[in-house]
mmCIF file of C-alpha atoms in Angstrom:
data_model
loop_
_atom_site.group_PDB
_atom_site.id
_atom_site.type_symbol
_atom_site.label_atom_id
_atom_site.label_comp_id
_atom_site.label_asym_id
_atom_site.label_seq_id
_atom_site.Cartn_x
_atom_site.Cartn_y
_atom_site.Cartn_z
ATOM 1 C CA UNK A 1 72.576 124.664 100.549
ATOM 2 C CA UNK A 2 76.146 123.109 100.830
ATOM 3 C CA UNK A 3 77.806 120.607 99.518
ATOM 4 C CA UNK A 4 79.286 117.816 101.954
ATOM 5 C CA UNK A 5 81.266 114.959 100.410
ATOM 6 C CA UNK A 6 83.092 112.128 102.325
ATOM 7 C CA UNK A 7 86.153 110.313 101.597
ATOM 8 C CA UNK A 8 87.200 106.939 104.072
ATOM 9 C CA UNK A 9 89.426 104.451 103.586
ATOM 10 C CA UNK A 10 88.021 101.248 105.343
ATOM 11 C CA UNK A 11 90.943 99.161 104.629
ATOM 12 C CA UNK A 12 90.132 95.317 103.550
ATOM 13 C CA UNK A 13 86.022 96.490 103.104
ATOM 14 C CA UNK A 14 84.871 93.274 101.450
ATOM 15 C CA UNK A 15 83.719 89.758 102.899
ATOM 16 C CA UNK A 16 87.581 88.406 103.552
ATOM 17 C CA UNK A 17 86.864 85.236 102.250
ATOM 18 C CA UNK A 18 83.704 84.648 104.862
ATOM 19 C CA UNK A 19 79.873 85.329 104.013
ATOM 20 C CA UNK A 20 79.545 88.544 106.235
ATOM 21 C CA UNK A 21 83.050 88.421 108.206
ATOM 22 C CA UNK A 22 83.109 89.839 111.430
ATOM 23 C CA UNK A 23 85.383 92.878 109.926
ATOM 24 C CA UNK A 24 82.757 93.248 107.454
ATOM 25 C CA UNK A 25 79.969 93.807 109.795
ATOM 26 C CA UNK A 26 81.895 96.154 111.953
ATOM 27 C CA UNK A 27 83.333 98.095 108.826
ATOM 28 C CA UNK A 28 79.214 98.699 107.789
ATOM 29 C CA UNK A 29 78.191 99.399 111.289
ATOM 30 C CA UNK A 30 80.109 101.858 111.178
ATOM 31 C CA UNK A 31 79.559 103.265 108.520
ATOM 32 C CA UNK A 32 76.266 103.387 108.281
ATOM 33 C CA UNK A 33 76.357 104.942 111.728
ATOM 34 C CA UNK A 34 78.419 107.507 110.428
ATOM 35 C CA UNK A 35 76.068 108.073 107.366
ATOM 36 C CA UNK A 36 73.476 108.500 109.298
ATOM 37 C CA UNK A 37 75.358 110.956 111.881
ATOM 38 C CA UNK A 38 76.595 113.730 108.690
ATOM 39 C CA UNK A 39 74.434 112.383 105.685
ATOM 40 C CA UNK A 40 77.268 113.422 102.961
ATOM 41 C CA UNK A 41 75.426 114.106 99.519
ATOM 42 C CA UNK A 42 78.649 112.009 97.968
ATOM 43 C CA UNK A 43 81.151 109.700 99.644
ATOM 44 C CA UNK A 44 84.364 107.906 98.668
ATOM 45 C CA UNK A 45 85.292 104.849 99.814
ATOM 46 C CA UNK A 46 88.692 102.956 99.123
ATOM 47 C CA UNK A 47 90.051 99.630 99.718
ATOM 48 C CA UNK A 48 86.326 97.902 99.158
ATOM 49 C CA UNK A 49 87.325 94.850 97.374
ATOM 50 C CA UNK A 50 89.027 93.653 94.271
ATOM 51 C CA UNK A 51 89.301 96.208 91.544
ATOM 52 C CA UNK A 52 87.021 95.276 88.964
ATOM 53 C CA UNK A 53 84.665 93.672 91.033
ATOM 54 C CA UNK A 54 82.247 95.636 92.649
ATOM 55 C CA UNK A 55 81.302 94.673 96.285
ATOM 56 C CA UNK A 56 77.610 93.903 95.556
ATOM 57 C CA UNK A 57 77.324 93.316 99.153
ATOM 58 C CA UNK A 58 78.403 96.191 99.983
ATOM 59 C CA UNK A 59 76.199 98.397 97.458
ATOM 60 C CA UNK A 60 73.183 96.499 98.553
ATOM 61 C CA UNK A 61 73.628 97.323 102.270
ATOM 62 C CA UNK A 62 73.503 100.870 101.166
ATOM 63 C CA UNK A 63 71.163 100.882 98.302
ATOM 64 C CA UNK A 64 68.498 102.491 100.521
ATOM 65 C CA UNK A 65 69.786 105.553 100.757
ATOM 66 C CA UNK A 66 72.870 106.019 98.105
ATOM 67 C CA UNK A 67 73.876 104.619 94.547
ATOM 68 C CA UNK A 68 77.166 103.612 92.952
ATOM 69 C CA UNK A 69 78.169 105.960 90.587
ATOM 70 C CA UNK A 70 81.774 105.430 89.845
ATOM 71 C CA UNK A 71 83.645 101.917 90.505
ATOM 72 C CA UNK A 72 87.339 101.360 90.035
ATOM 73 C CA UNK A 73 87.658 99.053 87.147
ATOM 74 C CA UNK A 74 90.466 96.246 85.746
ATOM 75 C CA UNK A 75 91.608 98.902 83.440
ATOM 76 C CA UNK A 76 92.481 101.346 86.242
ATOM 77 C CA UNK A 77 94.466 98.816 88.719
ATOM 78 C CA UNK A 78 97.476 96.809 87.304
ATOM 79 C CA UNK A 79 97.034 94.404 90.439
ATOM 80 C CA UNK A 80 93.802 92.525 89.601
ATOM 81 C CA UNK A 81 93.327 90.184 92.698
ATOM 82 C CA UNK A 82 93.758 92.853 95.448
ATOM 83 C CA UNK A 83 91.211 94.315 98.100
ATOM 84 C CA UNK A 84 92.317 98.157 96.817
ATOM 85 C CA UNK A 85 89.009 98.959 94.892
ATOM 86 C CA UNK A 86 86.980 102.052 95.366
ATOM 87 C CA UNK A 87 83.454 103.259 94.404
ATOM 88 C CA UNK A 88 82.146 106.543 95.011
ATOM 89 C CA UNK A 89 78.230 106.704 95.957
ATOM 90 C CA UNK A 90 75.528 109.560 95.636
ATOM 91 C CA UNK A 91 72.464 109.951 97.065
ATOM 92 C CA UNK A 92 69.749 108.309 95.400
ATOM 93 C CA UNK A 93 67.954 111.635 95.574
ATOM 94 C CA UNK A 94 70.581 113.579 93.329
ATOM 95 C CA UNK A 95 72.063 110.622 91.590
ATOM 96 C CA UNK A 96 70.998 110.860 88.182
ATOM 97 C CA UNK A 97 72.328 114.316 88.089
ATOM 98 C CA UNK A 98 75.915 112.438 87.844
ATOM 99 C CA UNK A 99 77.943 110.746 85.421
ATOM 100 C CA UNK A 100 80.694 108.642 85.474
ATOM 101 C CA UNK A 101 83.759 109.810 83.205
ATOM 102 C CA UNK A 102 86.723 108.367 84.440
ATOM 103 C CA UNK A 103 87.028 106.065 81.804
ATOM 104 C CA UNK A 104 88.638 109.452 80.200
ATOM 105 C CA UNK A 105 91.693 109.294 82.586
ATOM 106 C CA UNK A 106 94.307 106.444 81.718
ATOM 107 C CA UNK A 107 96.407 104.683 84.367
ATOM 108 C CA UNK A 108 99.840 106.611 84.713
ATOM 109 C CA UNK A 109 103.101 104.176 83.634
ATOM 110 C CA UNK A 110 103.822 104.316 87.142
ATOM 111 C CA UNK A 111 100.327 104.396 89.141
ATOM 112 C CA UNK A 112 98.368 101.385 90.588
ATOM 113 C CA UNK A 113 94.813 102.249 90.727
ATOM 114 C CA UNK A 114 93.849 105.252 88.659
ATOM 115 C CA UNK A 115 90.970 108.196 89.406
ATOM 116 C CA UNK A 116 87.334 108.113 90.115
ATOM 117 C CA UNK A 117 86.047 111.158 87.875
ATOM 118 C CA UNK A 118 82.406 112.257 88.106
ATOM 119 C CA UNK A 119 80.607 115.209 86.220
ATOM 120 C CA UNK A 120 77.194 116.727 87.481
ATOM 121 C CA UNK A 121 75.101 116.944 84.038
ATOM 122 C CA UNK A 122 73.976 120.189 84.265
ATOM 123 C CA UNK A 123 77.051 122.445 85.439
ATOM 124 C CA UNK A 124 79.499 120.241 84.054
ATOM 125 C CA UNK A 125 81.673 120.626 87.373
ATOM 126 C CA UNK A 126 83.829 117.462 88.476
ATOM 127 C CA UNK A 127 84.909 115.936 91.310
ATOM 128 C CA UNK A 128 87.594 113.747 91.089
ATOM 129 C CA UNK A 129 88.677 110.729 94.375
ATOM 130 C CA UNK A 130 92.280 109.072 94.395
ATOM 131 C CA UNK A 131 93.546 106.133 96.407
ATOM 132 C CA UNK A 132 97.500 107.035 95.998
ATOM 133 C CA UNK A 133 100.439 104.928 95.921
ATOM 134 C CA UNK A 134 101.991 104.368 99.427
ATOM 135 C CA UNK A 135 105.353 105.370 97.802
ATOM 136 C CA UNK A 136 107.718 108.114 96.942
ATOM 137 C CA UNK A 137 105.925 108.495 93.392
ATOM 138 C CA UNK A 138 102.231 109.245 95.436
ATOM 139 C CA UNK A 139 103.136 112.657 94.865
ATOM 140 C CA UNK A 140 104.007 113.300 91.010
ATOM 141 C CA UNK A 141 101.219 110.961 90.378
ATOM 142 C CA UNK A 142 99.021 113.631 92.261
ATOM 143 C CA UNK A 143 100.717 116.305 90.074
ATOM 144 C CA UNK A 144 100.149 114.229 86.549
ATOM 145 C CA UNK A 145 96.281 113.395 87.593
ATOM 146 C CA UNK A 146 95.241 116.850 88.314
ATOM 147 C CA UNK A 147 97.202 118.306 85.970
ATOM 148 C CA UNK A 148 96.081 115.613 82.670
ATOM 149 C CA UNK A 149 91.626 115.949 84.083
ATOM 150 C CA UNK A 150 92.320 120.002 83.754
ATOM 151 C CA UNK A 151 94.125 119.318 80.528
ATOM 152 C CA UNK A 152 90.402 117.653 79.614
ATOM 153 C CA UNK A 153 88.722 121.054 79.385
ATOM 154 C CA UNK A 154 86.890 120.543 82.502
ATOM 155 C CA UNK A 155 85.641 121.933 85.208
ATOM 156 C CA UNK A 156 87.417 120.099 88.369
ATOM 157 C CA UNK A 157 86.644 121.850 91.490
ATOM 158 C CA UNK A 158 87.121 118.692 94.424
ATOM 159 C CA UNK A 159 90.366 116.357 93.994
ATOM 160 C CA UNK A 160 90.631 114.337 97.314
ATOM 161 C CA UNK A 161 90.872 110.700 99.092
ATOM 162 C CA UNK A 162 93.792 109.077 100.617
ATOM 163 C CA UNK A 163 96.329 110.457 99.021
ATOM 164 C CA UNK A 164 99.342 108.741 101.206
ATOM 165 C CA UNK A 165 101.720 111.867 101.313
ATOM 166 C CA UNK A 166 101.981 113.643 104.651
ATOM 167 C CA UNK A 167 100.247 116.896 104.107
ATOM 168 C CA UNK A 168 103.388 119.030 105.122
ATOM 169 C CA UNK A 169 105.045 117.316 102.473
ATOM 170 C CA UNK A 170 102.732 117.977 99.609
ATOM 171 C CA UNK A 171 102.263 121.528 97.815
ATOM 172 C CA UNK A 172 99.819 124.162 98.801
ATOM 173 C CA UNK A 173 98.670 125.067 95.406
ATOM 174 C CA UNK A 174 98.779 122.190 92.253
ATOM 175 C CA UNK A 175 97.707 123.992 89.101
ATOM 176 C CA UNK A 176 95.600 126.797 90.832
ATOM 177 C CA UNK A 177 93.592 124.251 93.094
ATOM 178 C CA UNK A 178 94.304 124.951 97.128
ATOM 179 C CA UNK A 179 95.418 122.217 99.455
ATOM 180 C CA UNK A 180 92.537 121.380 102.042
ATOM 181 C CA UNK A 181 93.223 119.991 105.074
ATOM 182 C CA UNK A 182 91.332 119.042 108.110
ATOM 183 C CA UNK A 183 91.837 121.369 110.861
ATOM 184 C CA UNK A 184 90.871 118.693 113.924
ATOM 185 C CA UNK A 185 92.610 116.692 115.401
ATOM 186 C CA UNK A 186 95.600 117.236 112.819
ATOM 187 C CA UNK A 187 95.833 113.806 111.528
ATOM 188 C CA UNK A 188 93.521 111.122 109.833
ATOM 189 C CA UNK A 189 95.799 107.742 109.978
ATOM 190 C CA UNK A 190 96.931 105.931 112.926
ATOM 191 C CA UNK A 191 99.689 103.834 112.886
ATOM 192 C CA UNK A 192 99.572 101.399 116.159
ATOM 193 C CA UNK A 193 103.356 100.810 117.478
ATOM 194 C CA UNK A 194 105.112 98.561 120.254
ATOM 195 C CA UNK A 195 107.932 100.240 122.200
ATOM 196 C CA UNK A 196 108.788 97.166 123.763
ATOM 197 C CA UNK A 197 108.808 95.264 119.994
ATOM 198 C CA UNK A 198 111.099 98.240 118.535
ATOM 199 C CA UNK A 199 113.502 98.673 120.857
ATOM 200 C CA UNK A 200 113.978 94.870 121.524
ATOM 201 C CA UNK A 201 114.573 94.390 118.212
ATOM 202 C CA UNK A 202 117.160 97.220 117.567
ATOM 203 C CA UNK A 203 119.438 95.598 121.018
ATOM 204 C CA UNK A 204 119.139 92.385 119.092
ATOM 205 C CA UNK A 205 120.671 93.262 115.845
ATOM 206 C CA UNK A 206 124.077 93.386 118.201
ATOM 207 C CA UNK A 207 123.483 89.796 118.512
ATOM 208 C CA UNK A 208 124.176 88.671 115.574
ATOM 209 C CA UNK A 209 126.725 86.259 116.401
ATOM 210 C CA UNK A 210 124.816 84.539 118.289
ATOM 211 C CA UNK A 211 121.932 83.810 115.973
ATOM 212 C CA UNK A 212 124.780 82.273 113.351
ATOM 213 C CA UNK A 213 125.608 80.236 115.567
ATOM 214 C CA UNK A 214 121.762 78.776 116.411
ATOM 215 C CA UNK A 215 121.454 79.062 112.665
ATOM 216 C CA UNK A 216 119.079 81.665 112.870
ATOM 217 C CA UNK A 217 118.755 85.098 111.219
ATOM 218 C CA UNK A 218 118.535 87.769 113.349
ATOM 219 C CA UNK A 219 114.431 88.114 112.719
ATOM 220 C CA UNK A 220 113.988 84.853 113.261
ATOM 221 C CA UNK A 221 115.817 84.509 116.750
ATOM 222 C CA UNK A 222 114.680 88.029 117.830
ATOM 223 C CA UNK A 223 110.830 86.123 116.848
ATOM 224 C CA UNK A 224 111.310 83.381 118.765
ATOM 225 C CA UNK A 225 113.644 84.537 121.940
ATOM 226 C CA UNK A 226 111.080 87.981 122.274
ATOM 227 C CA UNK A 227 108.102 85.640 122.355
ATOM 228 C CA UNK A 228 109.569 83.197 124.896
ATOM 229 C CA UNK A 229 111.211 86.461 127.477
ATOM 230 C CA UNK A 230 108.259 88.449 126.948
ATOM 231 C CA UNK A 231 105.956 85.833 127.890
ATOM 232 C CA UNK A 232 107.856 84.487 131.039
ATOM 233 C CA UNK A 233 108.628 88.303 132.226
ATOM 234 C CA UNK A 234 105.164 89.594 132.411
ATOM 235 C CA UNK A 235 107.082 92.728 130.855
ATOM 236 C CA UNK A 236 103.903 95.690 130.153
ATOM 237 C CA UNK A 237 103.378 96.439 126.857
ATOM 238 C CA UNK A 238 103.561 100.148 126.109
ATOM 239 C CA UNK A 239 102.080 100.536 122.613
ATOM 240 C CA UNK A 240 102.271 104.009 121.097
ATOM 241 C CA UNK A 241 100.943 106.137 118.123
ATOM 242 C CA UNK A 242 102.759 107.441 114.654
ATOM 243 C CA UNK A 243 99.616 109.623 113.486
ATOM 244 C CA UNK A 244 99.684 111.203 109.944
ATOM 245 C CA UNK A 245 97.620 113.381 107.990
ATOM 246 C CA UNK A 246 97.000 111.620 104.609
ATOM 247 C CA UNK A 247 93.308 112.596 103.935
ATOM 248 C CA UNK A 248 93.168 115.392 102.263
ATOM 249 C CA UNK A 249 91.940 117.395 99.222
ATOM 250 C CA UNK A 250 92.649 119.861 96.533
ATOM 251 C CA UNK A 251 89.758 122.117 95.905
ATOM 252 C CA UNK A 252 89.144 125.079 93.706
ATOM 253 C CA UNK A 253 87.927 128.421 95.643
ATOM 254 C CA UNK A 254 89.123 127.383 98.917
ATOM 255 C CA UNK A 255 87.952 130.319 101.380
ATOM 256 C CA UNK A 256 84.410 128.522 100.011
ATOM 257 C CA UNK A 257 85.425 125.489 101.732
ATOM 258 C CA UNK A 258 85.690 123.553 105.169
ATOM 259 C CA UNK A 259 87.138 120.016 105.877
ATOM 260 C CA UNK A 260 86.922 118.138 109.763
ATOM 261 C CA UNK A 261 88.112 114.512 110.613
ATOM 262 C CA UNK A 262 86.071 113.521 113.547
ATOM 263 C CA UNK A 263 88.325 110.669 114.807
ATOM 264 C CA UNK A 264 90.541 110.374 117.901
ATOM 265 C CA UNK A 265 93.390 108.188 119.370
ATOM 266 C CA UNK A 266 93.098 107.463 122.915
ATOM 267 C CA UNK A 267 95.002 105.608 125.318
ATOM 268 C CA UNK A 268 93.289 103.475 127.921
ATOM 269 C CA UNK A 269 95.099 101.786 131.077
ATOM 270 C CA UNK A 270 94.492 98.854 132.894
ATOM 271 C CA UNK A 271 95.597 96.499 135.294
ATOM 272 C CA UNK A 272 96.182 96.817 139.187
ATOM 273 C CA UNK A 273 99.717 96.660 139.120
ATOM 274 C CA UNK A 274 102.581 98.067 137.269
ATOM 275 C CA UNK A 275 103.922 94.535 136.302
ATOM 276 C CA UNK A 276 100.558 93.957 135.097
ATOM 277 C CA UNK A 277 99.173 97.149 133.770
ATOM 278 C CA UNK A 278 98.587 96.659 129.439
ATOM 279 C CA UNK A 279 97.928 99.875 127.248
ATOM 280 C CA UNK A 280 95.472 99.806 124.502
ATOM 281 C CA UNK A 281 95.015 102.373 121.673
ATOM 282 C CA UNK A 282 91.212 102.744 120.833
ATOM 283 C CA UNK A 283 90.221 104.734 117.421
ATOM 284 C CA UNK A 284 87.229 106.678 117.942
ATOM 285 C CA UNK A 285 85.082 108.563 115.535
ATOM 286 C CA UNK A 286 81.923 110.018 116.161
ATOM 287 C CA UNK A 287 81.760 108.350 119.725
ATOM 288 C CA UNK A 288 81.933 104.909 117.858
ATOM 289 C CA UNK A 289 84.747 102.589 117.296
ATOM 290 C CA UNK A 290 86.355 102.385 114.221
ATOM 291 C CA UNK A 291 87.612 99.120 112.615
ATOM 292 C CA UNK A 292 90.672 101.417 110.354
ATOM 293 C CA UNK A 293 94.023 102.952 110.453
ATOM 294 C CA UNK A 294 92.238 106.035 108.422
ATOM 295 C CA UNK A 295 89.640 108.191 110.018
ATOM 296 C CA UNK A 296 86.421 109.537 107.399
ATOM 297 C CA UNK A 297 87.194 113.174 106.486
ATOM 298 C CA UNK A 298 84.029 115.609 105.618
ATOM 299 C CA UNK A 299 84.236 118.366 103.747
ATOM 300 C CA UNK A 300 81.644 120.868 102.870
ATOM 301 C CA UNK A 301 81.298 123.718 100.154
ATOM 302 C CA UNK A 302 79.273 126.537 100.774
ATOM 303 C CA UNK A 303 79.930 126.771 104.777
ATOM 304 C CA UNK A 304 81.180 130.517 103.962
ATOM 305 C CA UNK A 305 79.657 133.459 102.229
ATOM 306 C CA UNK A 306 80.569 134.082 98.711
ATOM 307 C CA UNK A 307 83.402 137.386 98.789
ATOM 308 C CA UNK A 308 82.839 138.950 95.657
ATOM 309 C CA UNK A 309 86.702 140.298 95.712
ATOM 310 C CA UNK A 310 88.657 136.943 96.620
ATOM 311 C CA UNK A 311 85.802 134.372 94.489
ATOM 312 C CA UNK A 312 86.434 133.476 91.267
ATOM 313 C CA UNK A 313 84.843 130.837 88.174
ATOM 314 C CA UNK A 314 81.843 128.744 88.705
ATOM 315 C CA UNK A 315 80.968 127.471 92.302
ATOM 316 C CA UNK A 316 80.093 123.681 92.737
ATOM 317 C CA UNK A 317 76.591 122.717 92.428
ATOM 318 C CA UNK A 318 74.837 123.573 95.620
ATOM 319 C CA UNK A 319 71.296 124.526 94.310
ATOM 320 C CA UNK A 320 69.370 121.154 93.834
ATOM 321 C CA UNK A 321 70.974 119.288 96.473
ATOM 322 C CA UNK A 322 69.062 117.527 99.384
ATOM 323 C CA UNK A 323 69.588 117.136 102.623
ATOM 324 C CA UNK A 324 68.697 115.361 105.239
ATOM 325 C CA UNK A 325 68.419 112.141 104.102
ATOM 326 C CA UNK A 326 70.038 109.261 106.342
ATOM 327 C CA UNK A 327 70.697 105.140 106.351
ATOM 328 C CA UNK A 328 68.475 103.509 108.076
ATOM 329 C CA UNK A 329 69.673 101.488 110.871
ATOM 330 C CA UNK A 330 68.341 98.528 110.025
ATOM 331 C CA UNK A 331 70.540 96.604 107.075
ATOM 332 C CA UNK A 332 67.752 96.245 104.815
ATOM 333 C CA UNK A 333 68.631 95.997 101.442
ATOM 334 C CA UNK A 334 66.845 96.757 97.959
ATOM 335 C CA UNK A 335 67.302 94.604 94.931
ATOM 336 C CA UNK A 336 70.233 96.230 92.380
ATOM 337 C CA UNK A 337 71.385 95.522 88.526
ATOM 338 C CA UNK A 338 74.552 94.106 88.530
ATOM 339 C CA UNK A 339 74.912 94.489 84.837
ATOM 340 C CA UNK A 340 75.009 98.000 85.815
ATOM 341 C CA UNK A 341 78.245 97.821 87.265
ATOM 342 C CA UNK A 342 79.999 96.095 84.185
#
């Protein structure tokens, strides 16, 4: 049977400061939709709340069907108060066939949130989930992680997430594990842009002058006059895409492997006129939309054949894995330990 695991980064996936925000609802709907659409045996999820403090909310809404194994704690995220935690859940059906062991993987001098490592108790394979920095040193910190959890004698065979460096500008191979990358649509992140705010802005950097002589800088007077024109013009808006590919993996035995992002970016028109057309972008995934710049990725083990001649070392654990299973629909929740996540 194969292996499918799941890595999304909801951005901001925790109540916001409101008992069930509206973002929060959407963000489960969601995902729960989506759960119940590819039923991954283990899924990632990043930005779910404050590091240290496990969205209890969130783990109830999903208790039915999946379990908490791994939750990003103080000691792996410099920046306490910050909505950039992550947990990774199993099924409740294979659950207790995981442990935990991140706790063996200290925070890099120059990381911000560290790796989610889990073993499977009886091959002793691991699969290790990474939020990476959204800066130049996202890469090396790649290179250090993988490089210090196969330094631990183990067996990693999945090292994936958001890992915030465009995949043409990351390695193919890192210490004998293979770059995997989702084939469709060719990017995972999408970054929503203005023409009509960018180009404005660059004309009124030539107008600086003038804004020392309201007193303004020029952000604050290209604020202020673009609000004012734009309003009284009727000028369309013409908002365009910057997509990326930033959800990714690094697997071992990668002909053995498959990876798909099932989102889209589309354009929709309205208005009569030209004067008063608008754009919108609309992120779609799974026919559903989605309330994030990132778009879930899926990948699956086991979708090929073994090749005796091109195979090599121990295969992830594919023979006492279920399928099948789904989230219900309805929210219902099921009482959990909290102590469990200290």
């Amino acid at each position: 049977m194969p292996l499918t695991i799941m890595t999304w980064n909801a951005q901001h996936f925790d109540e916001q400061n409101a008992t069930l925000s509206e973002a929060y609802r959407e963000k489960l709907a969601f995902l729960v939709y989506y759960l119940k659409q590819r039923s991954p045996d283990i899924f990632a999820l990043f930005e779910t709340g404050k590091s240290g403090a496990a969205n209890t909310q969130l783990i109830r809404d999903l208790s039915a069907e999946y379990s908490p194994i791994s939750v990003l704690q103080p000691e792996s995220a410099k920046t306490k108060v910050t909505t950039l935690g992550s947990i990774v859940f199993v099924k409740n059906a294979i659950a207790r066939e995981f442990t935990d062991i991140s706790a063996h993987v200290p925070l890099d001098d120059k990381e911000q949130r560290g790796v989610l490592l889990i073993r499977h108790r009886t091959t002793d394979l691991c699969y290790g989930f990474y939020h990476a920095n959204a800066s130049k040193r996202a890469l090396g910190n790649i290179i250090n992680a993988i490089a210090y959890i196969q330094g631990l004698k183990v067996k990693l065979v999945f090292f994936g997430g958001d890992l915030n460096v465009p995949t043409d500008g990351n390695p193919d191979l890192i210490m004998k594990m293979h770059k995997l990358t989702p084939a469709y649509p060719g990017y995972t992140h999408v970054n929503i842009l203005s023409d009509d705010v960018s180009s404005s802005r660059r004309e009124l950097r030539d107008m600086q002058e003038l804004g020392h002589f309201l007193e303004h800088t020029p952000k604050e007077y290209f604020e202020e006059e673009y609000k004012w024109n734009h309003a009284i013009d009727g000028t369309p808006r013409h908002p365009t895409t910057r997509l990326s590919l930033l959800d990714y993996a690094y697997v071992h035995e990668l002909e053995k492997w498959s990876a798909v992002c099932e989102g889209s970016a589309n354009s929709v028109t309205s208005g009569e006129s030209v004067r008063h057309r608008t754009t919108v972008i609309q992120k779609i995934c799974l026919g559903m939309p989605i309330r994030s710049d990132h778009f879930p990725v899926l990948f699956t083990y086991g979708v090929v054949p073994p090749s005796p001649s091109t195979s090599s070392g121990s295969p992830p654990v594919t023979a006492t894995i279920a399928t099948g299973a789904s989230v219900s629909t309805s929210l219902g929740s099921t009482p959990i330990d909290d102590s469990s996540m200290s």
